[in-house]
XYZ file of C-alpha atoms in Angstrom:
745
model
C 78.824 105.580 139.831
C 82.084 107.291 140.099
C 83.478 110.601 141.203
C 84.935 113.046 138.754
C 85.306 116.762 138.044
C 83.742 118.279 135.031
C 85.323 121.624 134.482
C 82.525 123.071 132.282
C 78.733 122.597 132.251
C 77.693 120.612 129.166
C 74.108 121.457 127.885
C 73.438 117.832 126.886
C 74.457 116.587 130.357
C 72.537 119.291 132.168
C 69.451 118.319 130.157
C 69.700 114.830 131.596
C 70.458 115.863 135.184
C 74.133 114.850 135.230
C 75.640 116.703 138.068
C 78.243 119.230 136.978
C 80.233 121.890 138.869
C 82.431 124.668 137.427
C 86.137 124.211 137.840
C 86.507 127.221 140.254
C 83.988 125.668 142.662
C 85.606 122.350 142.574
C 89.015 123.885 143.322
C 87.467 125.703 146.216
C 85.939 122.544 147.436
C 89.119 120.688 147.214
C 90.978 123.537 149.010
C 88.396 123.630 151.795
C 88.727 119.807 152.293
C 92.591 120.162 152.376
C 92.346 122.909 154.893
C 89.918 120.903 156.967
C 92.348 117.938 156.978
C 95.454 119.801 157.921
C 94.151 122.513 160.304
C 92.903 122.371 163.945
C 89.181 121.641 164.007
C 87.316 124.961 164.255
C 84.223 125.521 166.489
C 82.212 125.344 163.259
C 82.223 122.241 161.360
C 83.131 122.489 157.547
C 80.784 120.170 155.740
C 82.367 117.746 153.228
C 81.554 118.452 149.588
C 80.931 115.516 147.164
C 80.130 115.539 143.532
C 78.884 112.551 141.891
C 78.671 112.048 138.111
C 76.755 109.179 136.461
C 78.556 107.204 133.947
C 77.613 108.352 130.406
C 75.993 105.840 128.081
C 78.189 105.342 124.953
C 75.539 106.856 122.808
C 75.701 110.134 124.739
C 79.507 110.037 124.954
C 79.771 109.809 121.190
C 77.762 113.164 121.027
C 80.186 114.892 123.474
C 83.661 113.589 122.641
C 85.995 113.499 119.743
C 87.727 110.524 121.414
C 86.747 106.827 121.245
C 88.441 104.237 123.490
C 86.786 101.048 122.000
C 85.598 99.805 118.637
C 83.604 97.030 116.967
C 85.707 96.931 113.915
C 87.927 94.219 115.231
C 84.946 91.822 115.664
C 83.167 92.180 118.973
C 83.576 95.109 121.207
C 87.384 95.763 121.821
C 89.464 98.375 123.399
C 91.337 100.269 120.697
C 94.617 99.508 122.547
C 93.958 95.847 122.079
C 93.718 96.200 118.200
C 97.293 95.755 116.794
C 96.617 98.014 113.803
C 95.907 101.827 113.106
C 92.296 102.641 113.691
C 90.784 106.141 113.074
C 87.422 106.786 114.655
C 85.322 109.827 113.836
C 82.658 110.171 116.477
C 79.217 111.787 116.148
C 80.545 114.937 117.813
C 83.150 115.314 114.953
C 80.532 114.754 112.214
C 78.291 117.289 113.716
C 80.896 119.867 114.547
C 82.047 119.765 110.856
C 78.551 119.203 109.246
C 79.883 116.021 107.549
C 76.464 115.092 106.170
C 77.694 113.279 103.108
C 79.601 110.165 103.663
C 82.157 111.227 100.978
C 82.890 114.247 103.130
C 83.666 111.947 105.995
C 86.195 109.922 103.894
C 87.796 113.249 102.734
C 88.395 114.057 106.219
C 90.235 110.833 106.698
C 94.021 110.897 106.039
C 95.226 108.454 103.427
C 91.962 108.610 101.529
C 91.849 109.736 97.724
C 89.429 109.444 95.023
C 89.324 108.204 91.410
C 86.745 110.106 89.431
C 84.464 108.715 86.717
C 84.116 105.044 85.630
C 81.202 103.860 87.550
C 79.657 107.226 88.420
C 80.737 106.708 91.981
C 84.274 107.435 92.867
C 86.665 104.581 93.344
C 87.894 105.209 97.003
C 91.664 104.726 97.587
C 93.234 104.118 100.973
C 96.962 104.447 101.236
C 96.871 104.262 97.445
C 95.124 100.993 97.262
C 91.717 100.554 95.787
C 88.773 99.808 98.142
C 87.128 97.866 95.351
C 84.501 100.357 94.233
C 83.311 100.789 97.844
C 83.449 97.014 98.379
C 85.360 97.608 101.552
C 82.710 99.784 103.165
C 80.688 98.202 105.880
C 77.688 98.876 108.226
C 77.919 97.524 111.698
C 80.601 95.028 110.494
C 78.515 93.705 107.588
C 79.406 94.555 103.967
C 77.467 97.525 102.537
C 76.287 97.455 98.955
C 78.554 99.026 96.356
C 77.820 101.994 94.120
C 75.268 103.697 96.187
C 74.937 107.074 97.881
C 75.293 107.367 101.623
C 74.374 109.888 104.374
C 75.483 110.188 107.947
C 72.113 110.870 109.549
C 72.006 107.461 111.245
C 75.707 107.156 112.098
C 76.946 107.074 115.666
C 80.612 107.023 114.322
C 82.719 105.985 111.529
C 85.635 103.657 112.012
C 88.523 103.184 109.618
C 90.854 100.199 110.031
C 94.050 100.710 108.104
C 95.998 97.868 106.562
C 95.133 94.287 105.477
C 92.084 92.883 107.220
C 90.841 89.795 105.198
C 90.900 87.652 108.321
C 88.279 89.907 109.744
C 86.326 90.827 106.623
C 87.101 88.569 103.917
C 87.850 89.646 100.316
C 89.247 93.107 99.621
C 90.542 95.291 102.327
C 94.113 95.815 100.972
C 94.422 99.354 102.301
C 91.835 98.896 104.929
C 88.040 99.036 105.525
C 85.562 101.616 106.580
C 82.847 100.657 109.108
C 79.700 102.793 109.632
C 78.346 102.292 113.073
C 74.615 102.800 113.219
C 72.863 104.670 116.124
C 71.292 102.158 118.533
C 68.464 102.471 121.083
C 69.590 103.013 124.805
C 67.765 103.149 128.038
C 67.077 106.892 128.275
C 64.657 109.299 126.836
C 66.761 111.583 124.599
C 65.760 113.345 121.463
C 66.984 116.127 119.317
C 66.077 118.058 116.154
C 68.526 119.760 113.796
C 67.765 122.398 111.154
C 70.434 123.500 108.812
C 70.135 126.293 106.301
C 73.003 127.038 103.897
C 74.252 128.405 100.663
C 73.291 126.641 97.624
C 69.620 126.850 98.675
C 70.460 124.089 101.252
C 67.770 123.107 103.776
C 68.436 119.996 105.905
C 66.188 118.747 108.792
C 67.051 115.755 110.982
C 65.412 114.171 113.940
C 67.025 111.764 116.383
C 64.411 110.343 118.817
C 65.264 107.729 121.488
C 62.432 106.585 123.575
C 62.657 104.106 126.577
C 59.714 101.920 126.262
C 60.361 99.480 129.174
C 62.983 98.769 131.810
C 65.021 96.919 129.265
C 63.635 98.203 125.855
C 63.919 101.273 123.795
C 62.963 102.489 120.331
C 65.214 104.853 118.215
C 64.055 106.656 115.070
C 66.299 108.758 112.905
C 64.811 110.766 110.048
C 66.247 113.164 107.543
C 65.277 115.341 104.672
C 67.733 117.364 102.625
C 67.498 119.689 99.667
C 70.073 121.781 97.987
C 70.528 123.347 94.451
C 73.982 124.823 93.869
C 73.457 126.639 90.547
C 72.143 123.583 88.827
C 73.869 120.720 90.563
C 71.165 119.536 92.970
C 70.345 116.919 95.445
C 67.189 115.640 97.242
C 67.549 113.133 99.996
C 65.000 111.518 102.196
C 65.912 108.879 104.885
C 64.546 107.088 107.804
C 66.091 104.436 110.173
C 64.188 102.900 113.038
C 65.505 100.255 115.455
C 63.600 98.628 118.290
C 65.828 96.897 120.960
C 64.680 94.779 123.895
C 66.381 92.737 126.550
C 69.103 95.319 126.811
C 71.706 94.071 129.220
C 69.856 90.828 129.758
C 70.787 87.222 128.822
C 68.880 87.443 125.592
C 68.967 90.741 123.695
C 67.098 91.301 120.431
C 66.794 94.065 117.896
C 65.041 94.738 114.679
C 65.746 97.588 112.440
C 64.670 99.150 109.103
C 66.759 101.557 106.987
C 65.654 103.405 103.918
C 67.379 106.139 102.026
C 66.541 107.533 98.552
C 68.278 110.360 96.612
C 67.365 112.151 93.531
C 69.888 114.685 92.297
C 71.621 116.273 89.405
C 75.353 115.440 89.511
C 78.382 117.535 88.545
C 80.227 114.711 86.884
C 83.448 116.547 85.899
C 85.277 119.663 84.692
C 88.010 119.635 82.081
C 91.550 120.574 83.077
C 94.600 122.614 81.772
C 98.102 121.232 81.897
C 100.898 123.744 82.578
C 104.479 122.192 82.841
C 102.965 118.913 83.733
C 100.719 120.257 86.497
C 96.921 120.010 86.424
C 95.244 123.564 86.570
C 91.497 123.530 87.522
C 89.583 125.483 84.909
C 86.041 126.370 85.810
C 84.449 127.629 89.051
C 83.574 124.720 91.392
C 79.969 125.765 91.835
C 79.201 126.164 88.049
C 77.130 123.276 86.569
C 77.434 122.605 82.848
C 75.511 119.457 82.509
C 71.924 119.045 81.155
C 68.694 119.747 82.985
C 67.674 116.154 82.129
C 70.752 114.718 83.888
C 70.118 112.732 87.068
C 71.398 110.507 89.716
C 68.934 108.429 91.522
C 69.629 105.879 94.249
C 67.552 103.913 96.712
C 68.704 101.626 99.546
C 66.454 99.643 101.781
C 67.379 96.838 104.220
C 66.034 95.160 107.377
C 68.380 94.111 110.133
C 67.624 91.388 112.827
C 69.949 90.613 115.644
C 70.063 88.429 118.641
C 72.638 88.346 121.417
C 72.865 85.618 124.016
C 74.965 86.223 126.930
C 76.251 82.985 128.678
C 77.862 84.992 131.466
C 79.690 88.337 131.820
C 82.401 87.314 129.410
C 80.760 84.869 126.921
C 78.284 85.925 124.357
C 76.935 84.791 120.938
C 75.622 87.468 118.539
C 73.881 86.557 115.301
C 72.723 89.110 112.780
C 70.701 88.630 109.661
C 70.400 91.403 106.997
C 68.605 91.640 103.760
C 68.779 94.757 101.537
C 67.851 95.908 97.979
C 69.817 98.742 96.316
C 69.362 100.629 93.077
C 71.409 103.237 91.287
C 70.512 105.118 88.004
C 72.926 107.579 86.567
C 72.572 109.718 83.398
C 75.111 112.408 83.348
C 77.211 114.658 81.037
C 80.984 114.397 80.627
C 82.149 118.094 80.065
C 85.148 118.902 77.765
C 86.472 121.798 75.861
C 85.322 121.721 72.194
C 88.154 121.426 69.577
C 89.695 124.481 67.913
C 87.434 124.281 64.961
C 84.385 124.814 67.221
C 85.773 127.721 69.155
C 84.837 131.294 68.111
C 88.531 132.271 67.699
C 89.340 128.971 65.741
C 92.006 128.151 68.441
C 92.514 125.439 71.077
C 91.443 126.430 74.570
C 94.107 127.678 76.962
C 94.131 129.459 80.248
C 94.890 132.691 78.533
C 92.048 132.575 75.987
C 89.361 130.996 78.197
C 86.359 133.279 78.223
C 82.581 133.440 78.512
C 82.268 132.408 74.739
C 84.448 129.294 75.048
C 82.454 126.180 73.795
C 82.017 123.233 75.869
C 81.020 119.723 74.742
C 78.635 117.430 76.595
C 78.922 113.631 76.192
C 76.432 111.206 77.686
C 77.562 108.979 80.539
C 75.182 106.342 82.009
C 75.211 103.560 84.608
C 72.392 101.423 85.929
C 72.700 98.842 88.757
C 70.455 96.824 91.014
C 71.704 94.645 93.892
C 70.081 92.286 96.280
C 72.256 91.384 99.259
C 71.522 88.866 102.038
C 73.979 88.242 104.870
C 74.160 86.114 107.971
C 76.813 86.660 110.522
C 77.279 84.960 113.755
C 80.113 85.815 116.231
C 81.131 84.207 119.537
C 83.325 85.872 122.030
C 84.620 84.575 125.410
C 87.382 85.002 127.987
C 88.648 81.725 129.648
C 91.702 80.428 131.531
C 93.470 77.504 129.890
C 96.896 75.954 130.722
C 97.608 78.885 133.104
C 97.015 81.647 130.555
C 94.047 84.029 129.958
C 92.574 83.643 126.485
C 90.114 86.098 124.610
C 88.432 83.930 121.871
C 86.681 85.263 118.857
C 85.086 83.005 116.341
C 82.356 83.134 113.836
C 80.815 82.513 110.436
C 79.743 84.769 107.610
C 77.442 83.829 104.771
C 76.756 86.310 101.979
C 74.529 85.994 98.841
C 74.557 88.839 96.279
C 72.440 89.002 93.171
C 73.323 92.080 91.071
C 72.397 93.410 87.614
C 74.323 96.182 85.909
C 75.013 98.104 82.759
C 78.043 100.258 83.219
C 77.650 102.125 79.774
C 74.008 102.762 79.401
C 73.909 106.263 77.772
C 70.836 106.295 75.423
C 73.130 107.287 72.365
C 72.911 110.319 70.274
C 74.798 113.675 70.546
C 74.139 116.343 73.126
C 73.966 120.100 72.552
C 76.997 122.144 73.305
C 77.111 125.015 75.873
C 79.229 128.052 76.689
C 81.486 128.809 79.659
C 79.414 131.942 80.235
C 76.052 130.082 80.406
C 76.180 127.455 83.131
C 72.910 125.598 83.950
C 71.537 126.719 80.495
C 68.403 124.454 80.884
C 69.190 122.312 77.771
C 67.931 118.730 77.812
C 68.941 115.668 75.992
C 67.230 115.214 72.650
C 67.286 111.432 72.664
C 65.390 108.863 74.690
C 67.437 106.719 76.880
C 65.402 103.404 76.400
C 65.338 100.355 78.554
C 68.689 98.936 79.842
C 69.953 95.481 79.004
C 71.597 94.522 82.258
C 74.521 92.035 82.874
C 73.777 89.585 85.651
C 76.144 88.184 88.270
C 75.531 86.198 91.388
C 78.073 85.453 94.155
C 77.927 83.232 97.216
C 80.491 83.584 100.017
C 80.749 81.243 102.985
C 83.455 82.020 105.727
C 84.604 80.893 109.082
C 87.240 82.484 111.332
C 88.783 82.051 114.736
C 91.102 84.365 116.673
C 92.788 84.028 119.940
C 94.328 86.823 122.093
C 96.466 85.102 124.804
C 97.777 87.061 127.885
C 101.119 85.295 128.358
C 101.991 87.694 131.190
C 100.600 90.792 132.865
C 102.274 92.928 130.128
C 102.494 90.789 127.020
C 99.616 89.527 124.615
C 99.846 87.458 121.448
C 97.157 87.406 118.890
C 96.662 84.769 116.129
C 93.809 84.374 113.812
C 92.905 82.533 110.650
C 89.924 82.756 108.325
C 88.607 80.536 105.425
C 86.535 81.768 102.581
C 84.848 79.865 99.870
C 83.624 82.201 97.008
C 81.525 81.155 94.115
C 80.352 83.339 91.286
C 78.271 83.109 88.053
C 78.452 85.892 85.462
C 76.313 86.403 82.422
C 77.135 89.162 79.797
C 73.683 90.024 78.267
C 75.131 93.052 76.456
C 77.314 91.004 74.282
C 76.291 89.928 70.784
C 76.351 86.314 72.054
C 75.485 86.248 75.799
C 77.886 84.053 77.670
C 78.019 82.669 81.221
C 81.185 82.082 83.184
C 81.714 80.583 86.665
C 84.469 81.068 89.168
C 85.359 79.472 92.472
C 88.001 80.451 94.972
C 89.074 78.821 98.310
C 91.178 81.328 100.436
C 92.985 81.356 103.750
C 93.756 84.632 105.582
C 96.050 84.640 108.624
C 96.635 87.509 111.132
C 99.306 87.719 113.756
C 100.126 90.305 116.411
C 102.041 90.858 119.612
C 101.312 93.519 122.201
C 103.353 94.892 124.988
C 101.355 96.852 127.526
C 103.626 97.865 130.500
C 101.290 100.460 131.764
C 97.518 100.899 131.571
C 98.013 104.064 129.378
C 100.568 102.612 126.875
C 100.474 99.786 124.475
C 103.053 98.806 121.934
C 102.431 96.354 119.175
C 103.624 94.699 115.935
C 101.300 92.866 113.530
C 101.117 91.106 110.113
C 98.051 90.391 108.125
C 96.987 89.484 104.556
C 94.112 90.295 102.137
C 93.083 89.348 98.649
C 90.883 90.551 95.830
C 89.105 87.891 93.852
C 88.303 88.040 90.185
C 84.682 88.060 91.348
C 85.051 91.336 93.280
C 82.331 93.888 93.254
C 83.415 95.902 90.265
C 85.047 93.461 87.906
C 82.104 91.856 86.360
C 79.689 94.877 86.379
C 81.462 95.921 83.178
C 80.159 95.272 79.765
C 82.598 92.395 79.248
C 81.972 90.095 76.377
C 83.623 86.893 77.197
C 84.303 84.395 74.528
C 86.296 81.135 75.106
C 90.105 81.553 74.675
C 89.795 85.342 74.505
C 91.635 87.876 76.645
C 88.449 88.718 78.477
C 88.206 85.137 79.562
C 91.373 85.649 81.480
C 89.660 88.124 83.818
C 87.178 85.487 84.944
C 89.695 82.774 85.445
C 92.428 84.842 86.996
C 93.305 83.890 90.538
C 92.968 86.420 93.367
C 95.376 89.233 93.958
C 97.231 88.978 97.195
C 98.384 91.739 99.685
C 100.116 91.804 102.993
C 100.540 94.406 105.683
C 103.267 94.784 108.397
C 102.813 97.291 111.088
C 104.614 98.352 114.371
C 103.331 101.166 116.590
C 102.250 102.340 119.876
C 98.923 103.644 121.458
C 98.983 106.031 124.564
C 96.653 107.723 126.805
C 97.693 111.340 127.529
C 96.573 114.294 129.683
C 95.206 112.308 132.574
C 93.749 109.668 130.072
C 91.557 112.166 128.312
C 93.331 112.068 125.038
C 94.447 109.130 122.736
C 97.550 109.109 120.607
C 98.448 106.435 118.077
C 101.679 106.201 116.011
C 102.484 103.410 113.704
C 104.947 102.434 110.960
C 103.492 100.377 108.186
C 104.528 98.541 105.028
C 101.679 97.465 102.695
C 102.446 95.345 99.647
C 100.210 94.062 96.930
C 101.765 91.328 94.841
C 100.382 89.328 91.838
C 98.587 92.429 90.939
C 96.236 92.461 87.853
C 95.039 95.359 85.814
C 91.452 95.489 84.758
C 91.122 99.030 83.817
C 92.105 98.751 80.218
C 92.536 95.160 79.099
C 95.501 94.391 76.913
C 96.841 91.045 75.680
C 98.413 90.046 79.028
C 96.765 92.404 81.460
C 95.228 89.811 83.557
C 98.336 87.816 84.192
C 99.302 88.159 87.922
C 102.659 89.786 87.294
C 102.257 93.224 88.909
C 103.626 94.272 92.397
C 103.488 97.585 94.246
C 104.174 98.698 97.764
C 103.645 101.647 100.108
C 105.757 102.312 103.274
C 104.890 105.140 105.775
C 103.633 106.254 109.100
C 100.230 106.854 110.586
C 99.428 109.298 113.357
C 96.101 109.565 115.338
C 95.325 112.030 118.012
C 91.834 112.669 119.604
C 90.410 113.867 122.891
C 90.480 116.676 125.320
C 93.807 118.473 125.874
C 92.385 120.621 128.618
C 88.748 120.962 129.908
C 88.102 123.587 127.337
C 90.187 122.322 124.337
C 89.316 119.349 122.078
C 91.283 118.119 119.161
C 91.137 115.492 116.429
C 94.276 114.985 114.158
C 94.963 112.176 111.562
C 97.938 112.171 109.444
C 99.281 109.542 106.865
C 102.835 109.986 105.519
C 103.942 107.643 102.841
C 107.497 108.686 101.784
C 108.075 105.413 99.974
C 105.631 104.136 97.336
C 106.629 102.328 94.104
C 105.264 100.008 91.415
C 107.896 97.201 91.797
C 106.828 95.150 88.749
C 104.676 96.359 85.961
C 104.491 97.508 82.457
C 107.392 99.547 81.062
C 105.504 101.289 78.209
C 102.250 103.353 77.790
C 101.016 106.565 79.363
C 99.755 104.869 82.576
C 101.779 104.103 85.639
C 104.963 102.201 84.761
C 107.432 100.048 86.592
C 109.403 102.287 88.945
C 106.774 105.012 89.222
C 105.125 106.152 92.391
C 101.480 104.683 92.130
C 98.730 107.008 91.217
C 96.486 108.583 93.806
C 99.131 108.137 96.484
C 100.109 111.527 98.065
C 103.084 111.601 100.269
C 101.285 113.532 102.966
C 97.573 113.737 103.722
C 96.155 115.077 106.980
C 92.989 116.219 108.718
C 92.774 118.554 111.785
C 89.795 119.676 113.767
C 89.976 121.441 117.130
C 87.463 123.321 119.188
C 87.814 125.637 122.269
C 85.157 126.546 124.714
C 85.511 130.113 125.553
C 82.638 130.255 128.040
C 79.987 127.906 129.025
C 77.929 129.426 126.073
C 80.514 130.061 123.390
C 82.604 127.529 121.633
C 84.787 128.023 118.488
C 86.383 125.641 116.072
C 88.638 125.205 113.066
C 90.006 122.729 110.760
C 92.311 121.942 107.927
C 92.327 119.190 105.303
C 95.577 118.718 103.348
C 96.443 116.475 100.389
C 99.781 116.455 98.827
C 100.448 116.311 94.973
C 99.559 113.117 93.221
C 99.110 111.595 89.717
C 95.725 110.525 88.342
C 95.237 106.836 87.496
C 96.180 106.171 83.890
C 98.223 109.296 83.203
C 101.753 109.441 84.413
C 102.652 112.684 82.581
C 100.391 115.046 84.756
C 100.177 115.808 88.356
C 97.596 117.504 90.509
C 99.160 120.088 92.854
C 98.843 119.858 96.618
C 95.932 121.730 98.313
C 94.738 122.809 101.780
C 91.217 123.727 102.720
C 90.242 125.539 105.838
C 87.002 125.274 107.911
C 85.654 127.296 110.798
C 82.841 127.137 113.376
C 81.224 129.327 115.934
C 78.620 127.742 118.381
C 76.352 129.650 120.803
C 74.410 127.935 123.563
C 71.164 129.898 123.692
C 70.181 127.796 126.743
C 71.140 124.356 128.139
C 69.124 122.464 125.371
C 69.284 124.803 122.339
C 72.385 125.707 120.380
C 73.003 127.890 117.301
C 76.060 127.144 115.130
C 77.666 128.825 112.129
C 79.961 126.761 109.792
C 82.032 127.962 106.842
C 83.531 125.259 104.769
C 86.490 125.902 102.529
C 86.929 129.251 104.122
C 89.262 130.713 101.316
C 87.078 129.340 98.496
C 90.116 127.377 97.187
C 89.746 125.755 93.701
C 91.301 122.337 93.625
C 90.998 119.003 91.910
C 89.428 116.679 94.510
C 88.959 113.542 92.583
C 91.020 112.587 89.292
C 90.830 110.521 86.156
C 93.191 110.344 83.268
C 91.597 113.077 81.263
C 89.594 115.266 83.756
C 88.804 115.963 87.393
C 85.864 116.757 89.708
C 86.431 119.979 91.688
C 86.118 120.106 95.401
C 83.376 121.783 97.374
C 83.381 125.632 96.882
C 82.968 127.867 99.909
C 79.873 126.917 101.781
C 78.141 128.706 104.625
C 75.666 126.980 106.977
C 73.635 127.947 109.919
C 72.404 125.199 112.289
C 69.894 125.253 114.980
C 69.777 122.236 117.439
C 67.219 121.672 120.075
C 67.309 118.678 122.617
C 64.397 117.475 124.670
């Protein structure tokens, strides 16, 4: 229990009997107390006024604040000020305010993130210009999430993004950073809510979040979602459920068991063709026009069970062990859209911006991917605080074991030619005239065993030193069944990953730090061997399998501060990220797998989140990379060359969201997403122009437990190239209007 002043009533808190008093009343009470203490005692006694507010559970706080003060992304639960790297946290309130239902929308609202279109059917995510390994650097509750799947935010409490190298914490990958999805957990309170969203594009989304206290130390939480939308042909159907039962909460032995299932069935807008004017990419077709086939589809399914046990030895020492087993499937059959050649156009001319019209002919080429993965992981982490040799030590140590069994075909199209269409007839209802058949799948299995230890030592009241080391043993076996002669290759890597940091914390609301860390990408990474690679002894493709890991390092200095009476957090950092011994697996050439490449990115990171005044909340994230360069690489070809700025590395990218509570019932909000100009991967001759999108929100509290909210995304209906490939782009979301009704009980 602690005393505090809440300036405005919060419907959620009122619903759960948190005591709140308007600012004017509190000021009056304070004035009366001051008057009573400094004036002669009157005949009538002035009674003292006290306001008590119960401490909010973290699960409730995430719903009511844009600010987070701690994180689990650094192994164990740590204060953000004790993590010597940039961390961006998007709370459930931010996800709800902006209606960030699709995980890709969450990433788009994170500065420093860009997208490579095409290739595997799911965009290759880039962070600070470095690939995140075809989603191999995306985690759920600190454990690796499966690659090449669709994700939804219905079960997310928040999303944490750790910037910079992090292999000591997470193992392979993590050159630009990692993204951790934090699942909603049961807590000791009866709290439920239902959300209904209706929007343009025939969108109907219904979610339910039910937390039920079942005992003094046990609770059950169920999150469910159904989502349907059809935006002039590009459609999606999603169904999801996540249930977790947790018992022994806060006791010496705490357990939880959870089941997660998400399935999607949609019709994807794979790409649009572009125009090039003076080397600048010009989007061509409306973002909400679908030119694929009615038979196109993208189907995914994710199912996993999660078991966890936490043993608390005392208030500082605990051992947490988690076991997760999941099965994941993805099946894509899409159409690549291009302008037909001059001979196929009615006017006999090549298509330009000037002659583009409703009769312009578009071609459709089949694109298909199939993948199945089975992923089993065991993770055990120990944390403790102890005094040794006169210093306080915060110890983290643990083991990770991962087994992945995956089967894929990255070019499963079914063959044949597809019917053309016209610009003036989007969603024409045509279907593929050929049967797709049964895929032949390449097979790869990987085993990863890791151990790590980290110590944060308080060498004085203001100085802390962090040192950590991780060892990984990775083994893989890859069989190419799609080749004329199926072959099997085996790889093995033993890797060490250090991490160092120093923190100077002269005040409780200020922390300065410097850190250095490494990361690596093995030849057995998620994407490399899902390709249809035919490996023969002595060939170039054999080099891919036997190539040692790429290596990266990140250096960072920065500061983290608590402002406005500790209600707002500010982080500022200067970083230098460098990948050396870089390989190129996109288009194999004679020597493309020799580790001779090198690139770097140097810049600054800004994070601001919290409550500026009792009425005004803000979230701001900005990545500035003034210096980025391919230091060593090829000097020929159309792709990025030595001396170029790396592809998909804009100089500036930023995301802003801010809300203001006008009255206890009315709240308004607005946001901006900005991305600077950038080159697509594999094409140094063209550049996508910078763009800014604007969003807006108005919310009305009908009563303390029911709110009505209006969102408009991409307010100006800007047409822009959101994700890029060497010959086409995928457009960003067209203007979208949504109305949301939320009821709590």
